[in-house]
């Protein structure tokens, strides 16, 4: 890197990270402090590209529509989101035990990202060559492998972030990543909102291949991170060793409170499909409306994430609490307005505004909990926290696969109220977390 290029990188880093009063080196080694700007941008680019891949190959939009287009059984649709989310979380105690033995952990993310890109390419091939339940089963099998690879990336990423970027700058990075992803989602949503009819198979295949390309580009960016060797752990591995880490939930009260509040806050993400379902019931035009909702969610992330990120560096606990409460109140409010029977114009405006608010809240919940988890520990303790919390949340997410059956027994509105009340409880509980940021 030339001195002139390094100076430009340093200047841009100071603007984005607001680090213009002397380099902050809190909670990282001295050697790592010297290369913070380059690592900041490598992390920013890699995660923005991976988030773009998630938007293009979403288990909530692209994959369900693709399965229907290929004639797969309808029951397979209910497996997509639980596999996508819980499949990447449940194995993390086992993966974490392996990661703890690696002095350089960025290569775990590189391997996981490469596997995700290859899975998406294979999905594109299946879409072009298979039909019916064979196509559906193949796509779901690849999604399982995709999710396992994502679990490895999740464990490694938070540890690499903690080793390469100082405290008070990690939330800012997450904020800029979410903002960039929000801009992309806004563009994709606006494009989808112009599509009135069903699209061809080639378009879905192109989306999958483009998502694979984004993952490969993200892998290259992440490999450029300069990471110095960290603490390693020798000795036992396997299931018994992993299960032993569950003792953290019993022995570590702050961590236990974090996991419980995080579980209660899942409604900020789970509520979104129910907003759309109610809007479809009241307004129709599902395809064009879907594009509008994606665009609104992207706009919410674009506007709010840098603000949440900056605040999270001062108090990630407060960010989580406020965002969790906002999501809870909005879900209860939406359940209420769906019973009012207002004119279509007012109903559409309210749904879009509340969905925008939910996007703001979800961005805050994610940034708050991620920053808090990275800041509350270091070294192998951080890796254990990430692995145990994600594995427990993954198990709970599998149980929420019964949520669809629950809505049939009560109502969509009743489910939103339950999610809203849980969110308010999570916000209250998070006030008992100790402050770790700032």
CSV table of C-alpha atoms in Angstrom, one decimal:
chain,number,residue,atom,x,y,z
A,1,UNK,CA,0.0,0.0,0.0
A,2,UNK,CA,1.5,3.4,-1.0
A,3,UNK,CA,1.7,6.1,1.7
A,4,UNK,CA,-0.7,8.3,-0.3
A,5,UNK,CA,-3.3,5.4,-0.4
A,6,UNK,CA,-2.7,4.8,3.3
A,7,UNK,CA,-3.4,8.4,4.1
A,8,UNK,CA,-6.6,8.4,2.2
A,9,UNK,CA,-7.7,5.2,3.9
A,10,UNK,CA,-6.9,6.7,7.3
A,11,UNK,CA,-8.8,9.9,6.5
A,12,UNK,CA,-11.9,8.0,5.3
A,13,UNK,CA,-11.7,5.7,8.4
A,14,UNK,CA,-11.6,8.8,10.7
A,15,UNK,CA,-14.8,10.1,9.0
A,16,UNK,CA,-16.8,6.9,9.2
A,17,UNK,CA,-15.6,5.8,12.6
A,18,UNK,CA,-15.5,9.4,14.0
A,19,UNK,CA,-11.9,8.7,15.2
A,20,UNK,CA,-10.4,12.1,14.5
A,21,UNK,CA,-9.0,12.8,18.0
A,22,UNK,CA,-6.3,10.2,18.1
A,23,UNK,CA,-6.5,6.5,17.3
A,24,UNK,CA,-8.7,4.6,19.8
A,25,UNK,CA,-7.2,1.3,20.8
A,26,UNK,CA,-9.4,0.1,23.5
A,27,UNK,CA,-9.5,-3.7,24.2
A,28,UNK,CA,-7.2,-4.7,21.3
A,29,UNK,CA,-3.4,-5.4,21.1
A,30,UNK,CA,-1.0,-2.6,20.1
A,31,UNK,CA,-0.1,-4.4,16.9
A,32,UNK,CA,-3.7,-4.7,15.9
A,33,UNK,CA,-4.2,-1.0,16.6
A,34,UNK,CA,-1.7,-0.1,13.8
A,35,UNK,CA,-3.8,-1.7,11.1
A,36,UNK,CA,-7.3,-0.7,12.3
A,37,UNK,CA,-8.3,1.4,9.2
A,38,UNK,CA,-7.6,-1.4,6.7
A,39,UNK,CA,-9.3,-4.0,8.8
A,40,UNK,CA,-12.3,-1.7,9.3
A,41,UNK,CA,-12.9,-1.4,5.5
A,42,UNK,CA,-12.2,-5.1,4.9
A,43,UNK,CA,-14.9,-6.0,7.5
A,44,UNK,CA,-17.2,-3.3,6.0
A,45,UNK,CA,-17.0,-4.6,2.5
A,46,UNK,CA,-17.1,-8.3,3.3
A,47,UNK,CA,-20.2,-7.9,5.5
A,48,UNK,CA,-22.0,-5.6,3.1
A,49,UNK,CA,-21.5,-8.1,0.3
A,50,UNK,CA,-22.6,-11.0,2.4
A,51,UNK,CA,-25.7,-9.1,3.4
A,52,UNK,CA,-26.5,-8.3,-0.2
A,53,UNK,CA,-26.2,-12.0,-0.9
A,54,UNK,CA,-28.8,-12.6,1.8
A,55,UNK,CA,-31.2,-10.2,0.2
A,56,UNK,CA,-30.8,-11.8,-3.2
A,57,UNK,CA,-31.3,-15.4,-2.0
A,58,UNK,CA,-33.7,-14.7,0.9
A,59,UNK,CA,-35.4,-17.7,2.6
A,60,UNK,CA,-38.4,-15.4,3.1
A,61,UNK,CA,-38.9,-14.3,-0.6
A,62,UNK,CA,-36.7,-15.7,-3.3
A,63,UNK,CA,-36.5,-19.3,-2.2
A,64,UNK,CA,-40.2,-19.8,-1.5
A,65,UNK,CA,-41.2,-18.3,-4.8
A,66,UNK,CA,-38.6,-20.5,-6.5
A,67,UNK,CA,-39.9,-23.7,-4.8
A,68,UNK,CA,-43.5,-22.9,-6.0
A,69,UNK,CA,-42.2,-22.2,-9.5
A,70,UNK,CA,-40.5,-25.6,-9.6
A,71,UNK,CA,-43.7,-27.4,-8.4
A,72,UNK,CA,-42.3,-28.5,-5.0
A,73,UNK,CA,-44.8,-29.5,-2.3
A,74,UNK,CA,-46.2,-26.6,-0.4
A,75,UNK,CA,-45.3,-28.1,3.0
A,76,UNK,CA,-41.6,-27.6,2.1
A,77,UNK,CA,-42.1,-23.8,2.3
A,78,UNK,CA,-42.6,-24.0,6.1
A,79,UNK,CA,-39.1,-25.5,6.5
A,80,UNK,CA,-37.1,-22.7,4.8
A,81,UNK,CA,-36.9,-20.0,7.5
A,82,UNK,CA,-36.5,-22.4,10.5
A,83,UNK,CA,-33.6,-24.2,8.6
A,84,UNK,CA,-32.1,-21.0,7.5
A,85,UNK,CA,-32.0,-19.4,11.0
A,86,UNK,CA,-31.7,-22.3,13.4
A,87,UNK,CA,-29.5,-24.4,11.2
A,88,UNK,CA,-26.9,-21.6,11.4
A,89,UNK,CA,-27.2,-21.4,15.2
A,90,UNK,CA,-27.7,-24.8,16.7
A,91,UNK,CA,-24.2,-26.3,15.9
A,92,UNK,CA,-22.3,-23.3,17.2
A,93,UNK,CA,-21.3,-24.9,20.4
A,94,UNK,CA,-19.5,-27.7,18.5
A,95,UNK,CA,-18.1,-25.2,15.9
A,96,UNK,CA,-17.0,-22.9,18.7
A,97,UNK,CA,-14.9,-25.7,20.3
A,98,UNK,CA,-13.0,-26.0,17.1
A,99,UNK,CA,-12.7,-22.3,16.5
A,100,UNK,CA,-11.1,-21.8,19.9
A,101,UNK,CA,-8.2,-24.0,18.8
A,102,UNK,CA,-7.3,-21.7,15.9
A,103,UNK,CA,-4.9,-18.8,16.7
A,104,UNK,CA,-6.0,-17.1,13.4
A,105,UNK,CA,-9.8,-17.3,13.0
A,106,UNK,CA,-10.5,-15.4,9.9
A,107,UNK,CA,-9.9,-18.5,7.8
A,108,UNK,CA,-12.9,-20.1,9.5
A,109,UNK,CA,-15.1,-17.3,8.0
A,110,UNK,CA,-13.4,-17.6,4.7
A,111,UNK,CA,-14.1,-21.4,4.5
A,112,UNK,CA,-17.7,-20.9,5.6
A,113,UNK,CA,-18.3,-18.1,3.1
A,114,UNK,CA,-16.8,-20.1,0.3
A,115,UNK,CA,-19.2,-23.0,1.1
A,116,UNK,CA,-22.2,-20.7,1.2
A,117,UNK,CA,-21.3,-19.4,-2.3
A,118,UNK,CA,-20.9,-22.9,-3.6
A,119,UNK,CA,-24.3,-23.9,-2.1
A,120,UNK,CA,-26.0,-21.0,-3.9
A,121,UNK,CA,-24.4,-22.0,-7.2
A,122,UNK,CA,-25.6,-25.6,-6.7
A,123,UNK,CA,-29.1,-24.2,-5.9
A,124,UNK,CA,-29.0,-22.4,-9.3
A,125,UNK,CA,-28.0,-25.6,-11.0
A,126,UNK,CA,-30.9,-27.5,-9.3
A,127,UNK,CA,-33.4,-24.8,-10.3
A,128,UNK,CA,-32.4,-25.3,-14.0
A,129,UNK,CA,-32.4,-29.1,-14.0
A,130,UNK,CA,-34.9,-30.4,-11.5
A,131,UNK,CA,-38.6,-30.3,-10.8
A,132,UNK,CA,-41.1,-31.1,-8.2
A,133,UNK,CA,-40.3,-32.7,-4.8
A,134,UNK,CA,-36.8,-33.7,-6.1
A,135,UNK,CA,-36.0,-30.0,-6.7
A,136,UNK,CA,-37.5,-29.0,-3.4
A,137,UNK,CA,-35.6,-31.7,-1.5
A,138,UNK,CA,-32.3,-30.8,-3.1
A,139,UNK,CA,-32.7,-27.1,-2.4
A,140,UNK,CA,-33.6,-27.8,1.3
A,141,UNK,CA,-30.6,-30.1,1.6
A,142,UNK,CA,-28.3,-27.4,0.2
A,143,UNK,CA,-29.9,-24.9,2.6
A,144,UNK,CA,-29.0,-27.1,5.5
A,145,UNK,CA,-25.3,-27.1,4.4
A,146,UNK,CA,-25.5,-23.4,3.7
A,147,UNK,CA,-26.8,-22.8,7.3
A,148,UNK,CA,-24.1,-24.9,8.9
A,149,UNK,CA,-21.5,-22.9,7.0
A,150,UNK,CA,-23.1,-19.7,8.1
A,151,UNK,CA,-22.9,-20.9,11.7
A,152,UNK,CA,-19.1,-21.2,11.4
A,153,UNK,CA,-19.0,-17.6,10.0
A,154,UNK,CA,-21.0,-16.3,12.8
A,155,UNK,CA,-18.7,-17.7,15.5
A,156,UNK,CA,-15.6,-16.6,13.8
A,157,UNK,CA,-16.8,-13.1,12.8
A,158,UNK,CA,-17.5,-11.8,16.3
A,159,UNK,CA,-14.2,-13.0,17.5
A,160,UNK,CA,-12.3,-11.5,14.6
A,161,UNK,CA,-14.2,-8.3,15.1
A,162,UNK,CA,-13.2,-8.2,18.8
A,163,UNK,CA,-9.6,-8.9,17.9
A,164,UNK,CA,-9.2,-6.3,15.1
A,165,UNK,CA,-11.5,-3.4,16.0
A,166,UNK,CA,-11.4,-1.5,19.3
A,167,UNK,CA,-14.3,-0.9,21.6
A,168,UNK,CA,-16.4,2.2,20.8
A,169,UNK,CA,-15.9,1.6,17.0
A,170,UNK,CA,-17.6,-1.8,16.6
A,171,UNK,CA,-21.1,-0.4,16.8
A,172,UNK,CA,-20.2,2.2,14.2
A,173,UNK,CA,-19.0,-0.5,11.8
A,174,UNK,CA,-22.2,-2.5,12.3
A,175,UNK,CA,-24.2,0.6,11.7
A,176,UNK,CA,-22.5,1.3,8.4
A,177,UNK,CA,-22.9,-2.3,7.3
A,178,UNK,CA,-26.6,-2.2,8.0
A,179,UNK,CA,-27.0,1.1,6.3
A,180,UNK,CA,-25.3,-0.1,3.1
A,181,UNK,CA,-27.4,-3.3,3.2
A,182,UNK,CA,-30.5,-1.1,3.7
A,183,UNK,CA,-29.6,0.9,0.5
A,184,UNK,CA,-29.3,-2.3,-1.4
A,185,UNK,CA,-32.6,-3.7,0.0
A,186,UNK,CA,-34.3,-0.4,-0.9
A,187,UNK,CA,-33.2,-0.7,-4.5
A,188,UNK,CA,-34.2,-4.4,-4.8
A,189,UNK,CA,-37.6,-3.6,-3.2
A,190,UNK,CA,-38.3,-0.8,-5.6
A,191,UNK,CA,-37.4,-3.0,-8.6
A,192,UNK,CA,-39.7,-5.8,-7.3
A,193,UNK,CA,-42.5,-3.4,-6.7
A,194,UNK,CA,-42.6,-2.8,-10.5
A,195,UNK,CA,-43.2,-6.5,-11.2
A,196,UNK,CA,-46.9,-7.3,-11.6
A,197,UNK,CA,-46.7,-10.8,-13.0
A,198,UNK,CA,-44.8,-14.0,-12.1
A,199,UNK,CA,-41.3,-13.9,-13.3
A,200,UNK,CA,-39.3,-16.5,-15.2
A,201,UNK,CA,-37.1,-19.2,-13.8
A,202,UNK,CA,-34.0,-17.6,-15.3
A,203,UNK,CA,-34.5,-14.5,-13.1
A,204,UNK,CA,-34.5,-16.5,-9.9
A,205,UNK,CA,-31.5,-18.5,-11.1
A,206,UNK,CA,-29.7,-15.3,-11.9
A,207,UNK,CA,-30.5,-14.0,-8.4
A,208,UNK,CA,-28.9,-17.1,-6.9
A,209,UNK,CA,-25.8,-16.9,-9.0
A,210,UNK,CA,-25.4,-13.2,-8.3
A,211,UNK,CA,-25.7,-14.0,-4.6
A,212,UNK,CA,-23.0,-16.6,-4.9
A,213,UNK,CA,-20.7,-14.1,-6.6
A,214,UNK,CA,-21.3,-11.7,-3.7
A,215,UNK,CA,-20.2,-14.4,-1.3
A,216,UNK,CA,-17.0,-15.1,-3.2
A,217,UNK,CA,-16.2,-11.3,-3.3
A,218,UNK,CA,-16.9,-11.1,0.4
A,219,UNK,CA,-14.5,-14.0,1.1
A,220,UNK,CA,-11.7,-12.2,-0.8
A,221,UNK,CA,-12.3,-9.0,1.2
A,222,UNK,CA,-12.3,-10.9,4.5
A,223,UNK,CA,-9.1,-12.7,3.7
A,224,UNK,CA,-7.4,-9.3,3.5
A,225,UNK,CA,-7.9,-8.7,7.2
A,226,UNK,CA,-4.7,-8.5,9.1
A,227,UNK,CA,-5.3,-10.7,12.2
A,228,UNK,CA,-2.7,-11.4,14.8
A,229,UNK,CA,-2.7,-14.8,16.7
A,230,UNK,CA,-5.0,-14.9,19.7
A,231,UNK,CA,-5.6,-17.2,22.6
A,232,UNK,CA,-6.1,-20.9,21.8
A,233,UNK,CA,-7.5,-23.7,23.9
A,234,UNK,CA,-6.2,-27.2,23.8
A,235,UNK,CA,-7.8,-30.4,25.2
A,236,UNK,CA,-11.2,-31.8,25.0
A,237,UNK,CA,-13.5,-31.3,22.1
A,238,UNK,CA,-16.8,-32.8,20.8
A,239,UNK,CA,-20.3,-33.0,22.2
A,240,UNK,CA,-19.4,-33.4,25.9
A,241,UNK,CA,-17.0,-30.4,25.8
A,242,UNK,CA,-19.7,-28.3,24.0
A,243,UNK,CA,-22.4,-29.2,26.4
A,244,UNK,CA,-20.1,-28.3,29.2
A,245,UNK,CA,-20.3,-24.7,27.9
A,246,UNK,CA,-24.0,-24.6,28.7
A,247,UNK,CA,-22.9,-24.2,32.4
A,248,UNK,CA,-22.4,-20.6,31.5
A,249,UNK,CA,-26.2,-20.2,31.5
A,250,UNK,CA,-26.2,-21.4,35.1
A,251,UNK,CA,-23.0,-19.8,36.5
A,252,UNK,CA,-22.8,-16.5,34.6
A,253,UNK,CA,-25.8,-14.3,35.6
A,254,UNK,CA,-25.1,-11.4,33.2
A,255,UNK,CA,-24.8,-13.8,30.3
A,256,UNK,CA,-28.0,-15.7,31.3
A,257,UNK,CA,-29.9,-12.4,31.4
A,258,UNK,CA,-28.6,-11.5,28.0
A,259,UNK,CA,-29.8,-14.8,26.5
A,260,UNK,CA,-33.2,-14.6,28.0
A,261,UNK,CA,-33.7,-11.0,26.8
A,262,UNK,CA,-32.5,-11.9,23.4
A,263,UNK,CA,-35.0,-14.8,23.2
A,264,UNK,CA,-37.8,-12.5,24.2
A,265,UNK,CA,-36.7,-10.0,21.5
A,266,UNK,CA,-37.0,-12.4,18.6
A,267,UNK,CA,-40.4,-10.9,17.8
A,268,UNK,CA,-38.6,-7.9,16.1
A,269,UNK,CA,-37.6,-10.3,13.3
A,270,UNK,CA,-40.5,-12.9,13.5
A,271,UNK,CA,-43.2,-10.3,13.3
A,272,UNK,CA,-42.4,-9.1,9.8
A,273,UNK,CA,-44.2,-11.9,7.9
A,274,UNK,CA,-47.3,-11.3,9.9
A,275,UNK,CA,-47.4,-7.6,9.0
A,276,UNK,CA,-47.3,-8.6,5.4
A,277,UNK,CA,-49.9,-11.3,5.9
A,278,UNK,CA,-52.3,-8.7,7.4
A,279,UNK,CA,-51.5,-6.3,4.6
A,280,UNK,CA,-52.3,-8.9,2.0
A,281,UNK,CA,-55.6,-9.7,3.7
A,282,UNK,CA,-56.6,-6.0,3.7
A,283,UNK,CA,-55.0,-4.7,0.5
A,284,UNK,CA,-54.2,-7.6,-1.9
A,285,UNK,CA,-51.7,-7.2,-4.7
A,286,UNK,CA,-49.2,-9.3,-2.8
A,287,UNK,CA,-46.3,-9.2,-5.3
A,288,UNK,CA,-46.2,-5.4,-5.7
A,289,UNK,CA,-46.8,-4.9,-2.0
A,290,UNK,CA,-43.9,-7.2,-1.1
A,291,UNK,CA,-41.6,-5.0,-3.1
A,292,UNK,CA,-42.9,-1.9,-1.2
A,293,UNK,CA,-42.3,-3.6,2.1
A,294,UNK,CA,-38.8,-4.7,1.2
A,295,UNK,CA,-38.1,-1.1,0.0
A,296,UNK,CA,-39.5,0.4,3.3
A,297,UNK,CA,-37.4,-2.0,5.4
A,298,UNK,CA,-34.3,-1.1,3.5
A,299,UNK,CA,-35.0,2.6,4.0
A,300,UNK,CA,-35.4,2.0,7.7
A,301,UNK,CA,-32.0,0.2,7.9
A,302,UNK,CA,-30.3,2.9,5.8
A,303,UNK,CA,-31.5,5.8,7.9
A,304,UNK,CA,-31.4,4.3,11.4
A,305,UNK,CA,-28.4,1.9,11.5
A,306,UNK,CA,-25.7,4.6,11.6
A,307,UNK,CA,-27.5,6.3,14.5
A,308,UNK,CA,-28.1,3.0,16.3
A,309,UNK,CA,-24.4,2.0,15.7
A,310,UNK,CA,-23.0,5.2,17.1
A,311,UNK,CA,-25.3,5.0,20.2
A,312,UNK,CA,-24.4,1.3,20.7
A,313,UNK,CA,-20.7,2.3,21.1
A,314,UNK,CA,-21.9,4.4,24.1
A,315,UNK,CA,-24.5,2.0,25.6
A,316,UNK,CA,-25.5,-1.1,23.6
A,317,UNK,CA,-27.8,-2.0,26.5
A,318,UNK,CA,-29.9,1.1,26.0
A,319,UNK,CA,-30.0,0.6,22.3
A,320,UNK,CA,-31.3,-2.9,22.7
A,321,UNK,CA,-33.9,-1.9,25.3
A,322,UNK,CA,-35.3,1.0,23.4
A,323,UNK,CA,-35.4,-0.9,20.1
A,324,UNK,CA,-37.0,-4.0,21.7
A,325,UNK,CA,-39.7,-1.9,23.3
A,326,UNK,CA,-40.4,-0.1,20.0
A,327,UNK,CA,-40.9,-3.4,18.2
A,328,UNK,CA,-43.2,-4.6,20.9
A,329,UNK,CA,-45.4,-1.5,20.9
A,330,UNK,CA,-45.6,-1.5,17.1
A,331,UNK,CA,-46.7,-5.2,16.9
A,332,UNK,CA,-49.5,-4.6,19.5
A,333,UNK,CA,-50.5,-1.5,17.6
A,334,UNK,CA,-50.6,-3.3,14.2
A,335,UNK,CA,-52.8,-6.0,15.7
A,336,UNK,CA,-55.2,-3.3,16.9
A,337,UNK,CA,-55.4,-1.3,13.6
A,338,UNK,CA,-56.1,-4.5,11.6
A,339,UNK,CA,-59.4,-4.9,13.4
A,340,UNK,CA,-60.5,-1.3,12.7
A,341,UNK,CA,-61.5,-1.7,9.0
A,342,UNK,CA,-60.2,1.7,7.8
A,343,UNK,CA,-60.2,2.9,4.2
A,344,UNK,CA,-57.6,1.3,1.9
A,345,UNK,CA,-55.5,4.4,1.5
A,346,UNK,CA,-55.2,5.0,5.3
A,347,UNK,CA,-54.6,1.3,5.9
A,348,UNK,CA,-51.8,1.1,3.4
A,349,UNK,CA,-50.1,4.2,4.8
A,350,UNK,CA,-50.3,2.8,8.4
A,351,UNK,CA,-49.0,-0.6,7.4
A,352,UNK,CA,-46.0,1.0,5.5
A,353,UNK,CA,-45.3,3.4,8.4
A,354,UNK,CA,-45.4,0.7,11.0
A,355,UNK,CA,-43.3,-1.7,8.9
A,356,UNK,CA,-40.8,1.1,8.6
A,357,UNK,CA,-40.8,1.5,12.4
A,358,UNK,CA,-40.4,-2.3,12.7
A,359,UNK,CA,-37.4,-2.1,10.4
A,360,UNK,CA,-35.9,0.7,12.6
A,361,UNK,CA,-36.5,-1.4,15.7
A,362,UNK,CA,-35.1,-4.6,14.3
A,363,UNK,CA,-31.9,-2.8,13.2
A,364,UNK,CA,-31.5,-1.5,16.7
A,365,UNK,CA,-32.2,-4.9,18.4
A,366,UNK,CA,-29.6,-6.6,16.1
A,367,UNK,CA,-27.0,-3.8,16.5
A,368,UNK,CA,-27.5,-3.6,20.3
A,369,UNK,CA,-27.2,-7.3,21.0
A,370,UNK,CA,-24.3,-7.8,18.6
A,371,UNK,CA,-22.3,-5.0,20.1
A,372,UNK,CA,-23.1,-5.9,23.6
A,373,UNK,CA,-22.1,-9.5,23.1
A,374,UNK,CA,-18.7,-8.5,21.6
A,375,UNK,CA,-18.0,-5.9,24.3
A,376,UNK,CA,-19.0,-8.1,27.3
A,377,UNK,CA,-16.0,-10.5,26.9
A,378,UNK,CA,-12.8,-11.1,25.1
A,379,UNK,CA,-10.7,-14.1,23.9
A,380,UNK,CA,-12.2,-17.6,24.2
A,381,UNK,CA,-14.9,-16.3,26.6
A,382,UNK,CA,-16.3,-14.2,23.8
A,383,UNK,CA,-16.3,-17.3,21.5
A,384,UNK,CA,-18.1,-19.3,24.2
A,385,UNK,CA,-20.7,-16.6,24.6
A,386,UNK,CA,-21.4,-16.4,20.9
A,387,UNK,CA,-21.6,-20.2,20.5
A,388,UNK,CA,-23.8,-20.9,23.5
A,389,UNK,CA,-26.2,-18.0,22.9
A,390,UNK,CA,-26.6,-18.7,19.2
A,391,UNK,CA,-27.1,-22.5,19.9
A,392,UNK,CA,-29.8,-21.8,22.5
A,393,UNK,CA,-31.6,-19.2,20.3
A,394,UNK,CA,-31.4,-21.7,17.4
A,395,UNK,CA,-33.2,-24.3,19.5
A,396,UNK,CA,-35.9,-21.8,20.5
A,397,UNK,CA,-36.3,-20.8,16.8
A,398,UNK,CA,-37.0,-24.4,15.9
A,399,UNK,CA,-39.8,-24.3,18.5
A,400,UNK,CA,-41.2,-21.2,16.9
A,401,UNK,CA,-41.7,-23.2,13.7
A,402,UNK,CA,-44.9,-24.1,15.5
A,403,UNK,CA,-45.9,-20.5,15.3
A,404,UNK,CA,-47.7,-21.0,12.1
A,405,UNK,CA,-49.9,-23.6,13.7
A,406,UNK,CA,-50.5,-21.2,16.6
A,407,UNK,CA,-51.8,-18.6,14.2
A,408,UNK,CA,-54.3,-21.1,12.9
A,409,UNK,CA,-55.6,-21.8,16.4
A,410,UNK,CA,-55.9,-18.2,17.5
A,411,UNK,CA,-55.2,-15.5,14.9
A,412,UNK,CA,-52.5,-13.5,13.3
A,413,UNK,CA,-53.4,-10.5,15.5
A,414,UNK,CA,-53.2,-12.7,18.6
A,415,UNK,CA,-49.7,-13.9,17.6
A,416,UNK,CA,-48.5,-10.3,17.0
A,417,UNK,CA,-49.8,-9.4,20.5
A,418,UNK,CA,-47.8,-12.3,22.0
A,419,UNK,CA,-44.7,-11.2,20.2
A,420,UNK,CA,-45.2,-7.6,21.2
A,421,UNK,CA,-45.7,-8.5,24.9
A,422,UNK,CA,-42.5,-10.7,24.7
A,423,UNK,CA,-40.6,-7.7,23.2
A,424,UNK,CA,-41.7,-5.4,26.1
A,425,UNK,CA,-40.6,-8.1,28.6
A,426,UNK,CA,-37.2,-8.3,26.8
A,427,UNK,CA,-36.8,-4.6,27.0
A,428,UNK,CA,-37.6,-4.6,30.7
A,429,UNK,CA,-35.2,-7.4,31.4
A,430,UNK,CA,-32.3,-5.8,29.5
A,431,UNK,CA,-32.4,-2.9,31.9
A,432,UNK,CA,-30.8,-5.4,34.4
A,433,UNK,CA,-27.8,-5.9,32.1
A,434,UNK,CA,-24.5,-4.4,33.4
A,435,UNK,CA,-23.1,-1.7,31.1
A,436,UNK,CA,-20.1,-3.0,29.1
A,437,UNK,CA,-19.8,-0.5,26.2
A,438,UNK,CA,-18.4,2.9,26.0
